[in-house]
Short mmCIF file of C-alpha atoms in Angstrom, two decimals:
data_model
loop_
_atom_site.label_atom_id
_atom_site.label_comp_id
_atom_site.label_asym_id
_atom_site.label_seq_id
_atom_site.Cartn_x
_atom_site.Cartn_y
_atom_site.Cartn_z
CA MET A 1 11.78 85.32 121.40
CA SER A 2 13.48 82.00 122.28
CA LEU A 3 17.20 81.59 122.26
CA ARG A 4 16.97 79.32 119.22
CA SER A 5 14.87 81.88 117.35
CA ARG A 6 17.32 84.62 118.20
CA LYS A 7 20.19 82.61 116.90
CA ALA A 8 18.35 81.85 113.66
CA ARG A 9 17.59 85.52 113.16
CA LEU A 10 21.16 86.50 113.82
CA ARG A 11 22.51 83.87 111.45
CA ALA A 12 20.36 85.23 108.69
CA LEU A 13 21.65 88.75 109.36
CA THR A 14 25.25 87.61 108.81
CA VAL A 15 24.59 86.87 105.13
CA ALA A 16 22.22 89.76 104.42
CA ALA A 17 23.44 91.81 101.40
CA THR A 18 22.47 95.30 102.38
CA ALA A 19 24.17 98.68 102.24
CA THR A 20 25.16 98.30 105.84
CA VAL A 21 25.32 94.76 107.13
CA VAL A 22 24.19 94.10 110.72
CA ILE A 23 25.72 90.90 112.08
CA ALA A 24 25.92 89.16 115.33
CA LEU A 25 29.64 88.57 115.94
CA GLY A 26 31.46 85.43 117.16
CA LEU A 27 31.45 84.36 120.76
CA GLY A 28 35.20 84.84 121.10
CA ALA A 29 36.05 81.70 123.03
CA PRO A 30 39.34 81.70 124.97
CA PRO A 31 42.60 80.73 123.24
CA ALA A 32 43.18 76.95 123.20
CA THR A 33 46.21 74.88 122.46
CA ALA A 34 44.24 71.62 122.08
CA ASP A 35 41.97 71.08 119.07
CA PRO A 36 38.47 72.39 119.95
CA SER A 37 37.14 72.37 116.34
CA ASN A 38 34.35 69.97 117.12
CA GLU A 39 33.19 71.88 120.19
CA PRO A 40 30.85 74.82 119.65
CA ALA A 41 31.44 77.92 121.59
CA PRO A 42 29.81 77.72 125.05
CA GLU A 43 26.12 78.71 125.21
CA VAL A 44 25.29 81.71 127.38
CA ALA A 45 22.65 81.67 130.07
CA ASN A 46 21.49 85.22 129.42
CA ALA A 47 19.83 85.29 126.03
CA GLU A 48 19.95 89.05 126.05
CA PHE A 49 23.64 88.87 125.11
CA PHE A 50 22.43 87.91 121.64
CA ASP A 51 20.69 91.25 121.29
CA ILE A 52 24.00 92.97 121.03
CA GLN A 53 24.43 93.93 117.41
CA CYS A 54 27.12 95.72 115.47
CA ALA A 55 26.82 97.75 112.29
CA VAL A 56 29.43 96.34 109.87
CA PRO A 57 30.15 97.78 106.46
CA PRO A 58 29.51 95.30 103.59
CA ASN A 59 33.08 95.59 102.23
CA HIS A 60 36.49 94.95 103.71
CA ASP A 61 39.02 97.60 104.68
CA PRO A 62 41.87 97.50 102.11
CA ALA A 63 44.42 98.77 104.70
CA ILE A 64 43.46 96.04 107.14
CA ILE A 65 43.82 93.24 104.61
CA ARG A 66 47.25 94.55 103.60
CA GLN A 67 48.41 94.82 107.22
CA ILE A 68 47.23 91.29 108.09
CA TYR A 69 48.79 89.91 104.88
CA ASP A 70 52.12 91.47 105.72
CA ILE A 71 52.06 90.16 109.33
CA ALA A 72 51.28 86.65 108.10
CA GLN A 73 54.02 86.82 105.46
CA SER A 74 56.53 88.04 108.05
CA ARG A 75 55.85 84.87 110.05
CA GLY A 76 56.24 82.61 107.09
CA VAL A 77 52.87 80.96 107.44
CA THR A 78 51.61 78.19 105.15
CA ALA A 79 49.11 78.90 102.44
CA LYS A 80 46.40 77.21 104.55
CA VAL A 81 47.07 79.34 107.59
CA LEU A 82 46.97 82.50 105.45
CA LEU A 83 43.64 81.35 104.00
CA ALA A 84 42.22 80.53 107.44
CA THR A 85 43.28 83.93 108.74
CA PHE A 86 41.42 85.72 105.94
CA GLU A 87 38.36 83.47 106.28
CA ALA A 88 38.21 84.20 109.97
CA GLY A 89 38.63 87.92 109.50
CA TRP A 90 35.90 88.12 106.86
CA VAL A 91 33.34 85.99 108.82
CA GLU A 92 33.94 87.84 112.12
CA SER A 93 34.12 91.44 110.96
CA HIS A 94 34.26 91.76 107.16
CA MET A 95 37.88 92.63 107.84
CA GLN A 96 37.04 95.73 109.77
CA ASN A 97 38.60 96.74 113.12
CA LEU A 98 35.33 96.92 114.97
CA ASN A 99 34.98 98.64 118.36
CA CYS A 100 31.85 96.53 119.10
CA GLY A 101 30.60 92.98 119.02
CA ASP A 102 28.89 90.23 120.98
CA ARG A 103 29.42 90.93 124.67
CA ASP A 104 33.00 92.26 124.98
CA SER A 105 34.20 91.03 121.54
CA LEU A 106 36.42 93.54 119.69
CA GLY A 107 38.48 93.99 116.55
CA VAL A 108 39.00 92.13 113.34
CA PHE A 109 38.86 88.68 114.87
CA GLN A 110 36.29 89.63 117.58
CA GLN A 111 38.60 88.58 120.39
CA ARG A 112 37.32 88.93 124.02
CA PRO A 113 39.39 90.57 126.70
CA SER A 114 37.49 88.63 129.37
CA GLN A 115 38.65 85.37 127.78
CA GLY A 116 42.28 86.22 127.78
CA TRP A 117 42.81 87.32 124.19
CA CYS A 118 43.99 90.83 125.02
CA ASP A 119 44.94 92.51 128.27
CA PRO A 120 44.40 95.42 128.42
CA ALA A 121 41.28 95.40 126.25
CA SER A 122 42.65 98.02 123.93
CA LEU A 123 45.03 95.39 122.46
CA CYS A 124 42.07 93.68 120.82
CA LEU A 125 41.84 96.74 118.57
CA ASP A 126 45.53 96.59 117.79
CA VAL A 127 45.54 94.77 114.42
CA ASN A 128 49.10 93.64 114.84
CA HIS A 129 48.43 92.14 118.28
CA ALA A 130 45.11 90.58 117.23
CA THR A 131 46.52 89.01 114.13
CA ASN A 132 49.51 87.56 115.94
CA ARG A 133 47.25 86.15 118.67
CA PHE A 134 45.20 84.37 115.97
CA LEU A 135 48.38 83.07 114.27
CA ASP A 136 49.81 81.92 117.63
CA GLN A 137 46.98 79.39 117.69
CA ALA A 138 46.47 78.70 114.03
CA ILE A 139 50.13 77.80 113.28
CA PRO A 140 50.49 74.94 115.76
CA ASN A 141 46.90 73.77 115.04
CA ASP A 142 47.83 73.53 111.35
CA ARG A 143 51.04 71.64 112.14
CA ASN A 144 49.23 69.18 114.41
CA ASN A 145 46.20 68.69 112.18
CA PRO A 146 47.47 68.44 108.56
CA GLY A 147 44.14 67.14 107.25
CA TYR A 148 42.19 70.23 108.20
CA THR A 149 40.67 72.48 105.63
CA ALA A 150 41.38 76.22 106.10
CA GLY A 151 37.88 76.69 107.42
CA ARG A 152 38.26 73.99 110.00
CA LEU A 153 41.59 75.49 110.97
CA ALA A 154 39.90 78.85 111.45
CA GLN A 155 37.21 77.15 113.57
CA SER A 156 39.91 75.48 115.74
CA VAL A 157 40.93 79.01 116.78
CA GLN A 158 37.65 80.86 116.80
CA ARG A 159 35.42 78.10 118.23
CA SER A 160 32.26 79.49 116.59
CA ALA A 161 28.87 78.04 117.06
CA TYR A 162 28.58 78.08 113.29
CA PRO A 163 31.77 76.28 112.16
CA ASP A 164 30.77 75.91 108.49
CA ARG A 165 30.89 79.68 107.86
CA TYR A 166 34.67 79.78 107.47
CA ASP A 167 34.96 77.26 104.60
CA GLN A 168 31.97 79.02 102.96
CA ALA A 169 34.02 82.22 102.87
CA GLU A 170 36.89 80.66 100.94
CA ALA A 171 36.30 82.48 97.71
CA LYS A 172 36.01 85.87 99.32
CA ALA A 173 39.11 85.19 101.41
CA ARG A 174 41.15 84.24 98.33
CA ALA A 175 39.97 87.41 96.55
CA MET A 176 41.18 89.51 99.50
CA ILE A 177 44.51 87.71 99.66
CA ALA A 178 45.03 88.35 95.93
CA GLU A 179 44.13 92.06 96.45
CA ALA A 180 46.38 92.42 99.49
CA SER A 181 49.38 90.83 97.79
CA ALA A 182 49.06 92.29 94.29
CA GLY A 183 52.05 94.37 93.35
CA ARG A 184 53.47 94.19 96.88
CA GLY A 185 57.26 94.08 96.68
CA ALA A 186 59.09 91.12 95.29
CA ASP A 187 56.25 88.60 94.84
CA GLY A 188 54.29 90.47 92.26
CA GLU A 189 55.15 88.20 89.35
CA ARG A 190 53.00 85.24 90.54
CA VAL A 191 54.49 82.49 88.44
CA SER A 192 52.22 79.42 88.88
CA ASP A 193 50.43 81.13 91.86
CA PHE A 194 46.98 80.23 90.62
CA SER A 195 45.33 80.79 94.02
CA GLY A 196 46.85 84.32 94.41
CA ASP A 197 47.85 83.71 98.01
CA GLY A 198 51.61 84.44 97.54
CA HIS A 199 52.68 80.76 97.36
CA SER A 200 53.03 79.12 93.98
CA ASP A 201 50.94 76.13 93.15
CA VAL A 202 51.62 73.31 90.68
CA LEU A 203 49.66 72.85 87.48
CA GLY A 204 49.98 70.11 84.97
CA VAL A 205 48.63 68.64 81.69
CA ASP A 206 48.34 64.82 81.91
CA SER A 207 48.74 62.24 79.20
CA SER A 208 45.09 62.52 78.26
CA GLY A 209 45.24 66.31 77.85
CA LEU A 210 43.38 67.10 81.07
CA PHE A 211 44.60 70.27 82.80
CA TRP A 212 44.95 70.02 86.58
CA TYR A 213 45.51 72.53 89.40
CA TYR A 214 47.22 71.26 92.59
CA PRO A 215 46.89 73.88 95.37
CA ASN A 216 49.97 74.51 97.58
CA ASN A 217 49.14 73.30 101.09
CA GLY A 218 52.36 74.07 102.96
CA ASN A 219 55.16 71.76 101.83
CA LYS A 220 52.71 69.44 100.07
CA LEU A 221 49.93 69.60 97.46
CA SER A 222 46.19 69.40 98.04
CA THR A 223 43.81 67.31 95.92
CA ALA A 224 43.88 68.31 92.27
CA LYS A 225 41.05 70.22 90.63
CA GLN A 226 40.47 69.88 86.87
CA ILE A 227 40.49 73.28 85.17
CA GLY A 228 40.57 72.30 81.47
CA ASN A 229 40.73 69.61 78.85
CA GLY A 230 42.10 69.32 75.29
CA TRP A 231 45.53 70.56 76.22
CA GLY A 232 47.38 67.48 74.91
CA THR A 233 48.37 69.15 71.59
CA PHE A 234 49.76 72.34 73.17
CA LYS A 235 53.47 72.81 72.56
CA HIS A 236 54.15 75.06 75.52
CA VAL A 237 51.98 75.89 78.63
CA MET A 238 52.90 78.37 81.32
CA SER A 239 51.18 80.12 84.28
CA ALA A 240 51.85 83.70 85.42
CA ASP A 241 49.88 86.81 86.30
CA TRP A 242 49.18 88.34 82.88
CA SER A 243 46.21 90.42 84.07
CA GLY A 244 47.93 91.93 87.08
CA ASP A 245 45.12 91.00 89.58
CA GLY A 246 47.50 89.02 91.85
CA ALA A 247 46.60 85.45 90.64
CA ALA A 248 48.33 83.56 87.87
CA ASP A 249 46.58 83.10 84.52
CA VAL A 250 47.53 80.53 81.86
CA LEU A 251 49.26 81.11 78.51
CA GLY A 252 49.77 78.47 75.94
CA VAL A 253 51.15 77.91 72.45
CA ASP A 254 48.81 75.66 70.50
CA SER A 255 49.55 73.21 67.64
CA SER A 256 49.37 76.05 65.01
CA GLY A 257 51.83 78.25 66.87
CA LYS A 258 49.27 80.73 68.29
CA LEU A 259 50.03 82.23 71.66
CA LEU A 260 46.84 82.20 73.72
CA TYR A 261 45.98 83.85 77.05
CA TYR A 262 43.40 82.22 79.35
CA PRO A 263 42.30 84.48 82.18
CA ASN A 264 42.00 82.98 85.67
CA ASN A 265 38.35 83.45 86.54
CA GLY A 266 37.80 82.25 90.12
CA TYR A 267 39.98 79.18 89.76
CA LYS A 268 38.78 78.20 86.35
CA LEU A 269 39.80 79.44 82.96
CA SER A 270 37.89 81.90 80.79
CA ALA A 271 37.78 81.77 77.01
CA ALA A 272 41.15 82.17 75.25
CA GLN A 273 42.39 85.48 73.81
CA GLN A 274 45.06 85.38 71.10
CA ILE A 275 48.07 87.54 71.97
CA GLY A 276 50.54 86.25 69.34
CA ASN A 277 51.39 83.88 66.50
CA GLY A 278 54.41 82.21 65.01
CA TRP A 279 55.48 80.63 68.28
CA GLY A 280 55.48 77.06 66.98
CA THR A 281 59.19 76.98 66.28
CA PHE A 282 60.25 78.32 69.72
CA LYS A 283 62.14 75.77 71.82
CA HIS A 284 61.26 77.29 75.19
CA VAL A 285 58.58 79.80 76.09
CA MET A 286 58.20 81.39 79.57
CA ALA A 287 55.78 83.87 81.22
CA ALA A 288 57.10 85.96 84.07
CA ASP A 289 57.17 89.61 85.14
CA TRP A 290 60.55 90.70 83.58
CA SER A 291 59.64 94.37 83.69
CA GLY A 292 58.61 94.42 87.39
CA ASP A 293 55.27 96.16 86.70
CA GLY A 294 53.16 93.40 88.21
CA LYS A 295 52.04 91.90 84.85
CA ALA A 296 53.72 88.93 83.15
CA ASP A 297 55.79 89.38 80.08
CA VAL A 298 56.82 86.59 77.74
CA LEU A 299 60.30 85.25 77.05
CA GLY A 300 61.34 82.69 74.53
CA VAL A 301 64.24 80.83 73.02
CA ASP A 302 63.85 80.76 69.24
CA SER A 303 65.04 78.22 66.77
CA SER A 304 68.42 79.88 66.46
CA GLY A 305 69.02 79.87 70.24
CA LYS A 306 68.39 83.58 70.89
CA LEU A 307 66.65 84.47 74.15
CA LEU A 308 64.03 87.18 73.49
CA TYR A 309 61.95 89.28 75.80
CA TYR A 310 58.50 90.38 74.66
CA PRO A 311 57.13 93.25 76.86
CA HIS A 312 53.52 93.18 78.00
CA ASN A 313 52.03 96.31 76.49
CA GLY A 314 48.56 96.31 78.06
CA ASN A 315 46.68 94.40 75.43
CA GLY A 316 49.38 92.19 73.89
CA LEU A 317 53.08 91.96 73.29
CA SER A 318 55.42 94.69 72.09
CA ASN A 319 58.34 93.97 69.71
CA PRO A 320 60.96 91.61 71.14
CA VAL A 321 64.27 92.63 72.73
CA GLN A 322 67.12 90.15 72.59
CA ILE A 323 68.56 89.48 76.01
CA GLY A 324 70.80 86.45 75.26
CA HIS A 325 72.09 83.98 72.79
CA GLY A 326 73.44 80.37 72.72
CA TRP A 327 70.41 78.92 74.56
CA GLY A 328 69.57 76.32 71.91
CA ALA A 329 71.42 73.55 73.70
CA PHE A 330 69.69 74.12 77.08
CA LYS A 331 67.43 71.29 78.13
CA HIS A 332 65.29 73.48 80.38
CA VAL A 333 64.92 77.26 80.53
CA VAL A 334 62.53 78.92 83.06
CA ALA A 335 61.94 82.40 84.43
CA ALA A 336 61.03 83.60 87.86
CA ASP A 337 62.25 86.10 90.50
CA TRP A 338 65.10 84.28 92.14
CA SER A 339 66.75 87.44 93.54
CA GLY A 340 63.64 88.85 95.22
CA ASP A 341 63.86 92.25 93.58
CA GLY A 342 60.46 91.98 91.85
CA LYS A 343 61.79 91.27 88.38
CA ALA A 344 62.12 87.84 86.81
CA ASP A 345 65.53 86.21 86.43
CA VAL A 346 66.34 83.23 84.18
CA ILE A 347 67.33 79.71 85.32
CA GLY A 348 68.54 77.08 82.96
CA VAL A 349 69.73 73.47 82.75
CA ASP A 350 72.54 73.13 80.21
CA ALA A 351 73.55 70.13 78.09
CA ASN A 352 75.68 68.84 80.98
CA GLY A 353 72.86 68.93 83.49
CA ASP A 354 74.23 71.88 85.39
CA LEU A 355 71.62 74.31 86.81
CA TRP A 356 72.55 77.94 86.20
CA TYR A 357 70.99 81.25 87.53
CA TYR A 358 71.20 84.34 85.31
CA ALA A 359 70.35 87.46 87.25
CA HIS A 360 68.27 90.23 85.71
CA SER A 361 70.74 93.06 85.12
CA GLY A 362 68.31 95.81 84.13
CA SER A 363 68.53 95.47 80.41
CA GLY A 364 69.75 91.96 80.08
CA LEU A 365 71.32 89.10 82.04
CA SER A 366 74.35 89.08 84.30
CA SER A 367 77.00 86.36 84.23
CA PRO A 368 75.59 83.02 85.43
CA ALA A 369 76.03 81.48 88.82
CA LYS A 370 75.95 77.68 89.20
CA ILE A 371 73.30 76.56 91.71
CA GLY A 372 73.10 72.86 91.04
CA ASN A 373 74.15 69.76 89.01
CA GLY A 374 72.67 66.44 88.02
CA TRP A 375 69.53 68.00 86.50
CA GLY A 376 69.96 66.43 83.07
CA ALA A 377 67.64 63.49 83.75
CA PHE A 378 64.84 65.68 85.05
CA LYS A 379 61.69 65.59 82.83
CA HIS A 380 60.39 68.96 84.00
CA VAL A 381 62.01 71.89 85.88
CA ILE A 382 60.01 74.70 87.34
CA ALA A 383 61.05 77.96 89.01
CA SER A 384 58.40 79.57 91.23
CA ASP A 385 57.99 80.93 94.75
CA PHE A 386 56.68 77.80 96.47
CA SER A 387 57.66 79.00 99.96
CA GLY A 388 55.99 82.39 99.67
CA ASP A 389 59.08 84.36 100.76
CA GLY A 390 59.35 86.47 97.62
CA LYS A 391 62.20 84.46 96.06
CA ALA A 392 61.77 81.65 93.54
CA ASP A 393 62.41 78.04 94.57
CA VAL A 394 63.07 75.22 92.10
CA LEU A 395 60.76 72.23 91.58
CA GLY A 396 61.54 69.27 89.35
CA VAL A 397 60.11 65.94 88.11
CA ASP A 398 62.81 63.32 88.12
CA SER A 399 63.16 60.29 85.83
CA THR A 400 60.96 58.18 88.12
CA GLY A 401 58.15 60.74 88.14
CA LYS A 402 58.68 61.97 91.65
CA LEU A 403 58.07 65.72 92.13
CA TRP A 404 60.67 67.41 94.24
CA TYR A 405 60.72 70.89 95.86
CA TYR A 406 64.14 72.50 96.37
CA PRO A 407 63.86 75.50 98.69
CA HIS A 408 65.84 78.63 97.95
CA ASN A 409 68.23 79.09 100.86
CA GLY A 410 69.62 82.57 100.03
CA SER A 411 72.59 81.49 97.94
CA GLY A 412 71.48 78.18 96.47
CA LEU A 413 69.15 75.31 97.02
CA SER A 414 68.48 73.29 100.16
CA SER A 415 68.00 69.57 100.29
CA PRO A 416 64.83 68.49 98.30
CA ILE A 417 61.41 67.64 99.71
CA GLN A 418 59.24 65.20 97.83
CA ILE A 419 55.83 66.62 97.25
CA GLY A 420 54.44 64.28 94.69
CA HIS A 421 54.72 61.14 92.60
CA GLY A 422 53.29 59.77 89.34
CA TRP A 423 54.24 62.84 87.32
CA ALA A 424 56.37 60.95 84.68
CA THR A 425 53.49 60.82 82.12
CA PHE A 426 52.54 64.50 82.42
CA LYS A 427 53.22 66.42 79.22
CA HIS A 428 53.46 69.84 80.91
CA VAL A 429 54.24 70.63 84.52
CA LEU A 430 54.28 74.35 85.57
#
């Protein structure tokens, strides 16, 4: 059989859906600091190397994806680097710590001791070492090549002869990220995290009623994807993980006051399910995980200024619990986990434009702490974990339509970073 034929056969094997998948694993090119994404892995003179096959389970190892997710989070990687890491792990090994591979390739990322990835060879089977070695290359490559897709970023590290495979694995990689991060510590609430990668995204309803999803791509937003239409008449729109699967869903109050839940179904919205009515008179409505169980609850400021918490009861909402009063004069009220304890807090902009943080106290709200001023002219204010560190940041659309990201710095907000413009005409930004 020719070398070309062998490659074709092995390529087909990588996508075979059988009880036990047999794949020919990556060539494991040496680490590179320069961008090699357009260079295929070097051909080998001895075609018999391609006869080396490795039995790979069809499913990922849940413990492996959790371990890799935690390592990536500890290094504060961007959403794109995280996605590239999971795409590479799936393509190379189905996220399994393999003691086999092409030639001397080993482990989740099929790294080769002979090419300098791990010395001694046993380190290639150390998931911590292998993941950090991947990230050591992916992080600077991401910084130096901001236009790369996650798949191309993975290719810049792996140097595969089949570079398209990584982008093709995006949906699977995102599903694994959602699984790995679901219910893990402080970031379980997933306010506006539509991708489920641990970093909140931005969603918005424009002036024509089209609903757009802008993926978080580090400290900027990727190209928008339309996920709905006809949203122009909705009074309130919010995004949080109602289902508990690790990715934010969408909730909205329509023109008749019905509260509707739209499940996130692979980055599009499934048909609505009604979970409440009588919400038309509420001044502010929020969705966030107040209880800390990994599923979003609903909070609202009613016409009399009372702040009410409606617990998620599995299928809908339980009777409300009053957790505050005097909120009628607030210009903006949002809920997200500012403290990092896994339970949503409340942040509000009062009539003077001051920004206040109200900590979740267990059964209600603690005394407020002032974390900003000059917010009165902002058209939209959002609290969500844009950085992915488990604590909510603040985003806002100013009077000129610029979208700003204010990082949480431990005790307050750092200087803003502009991440968008042209948002002045948007009816809802979340």
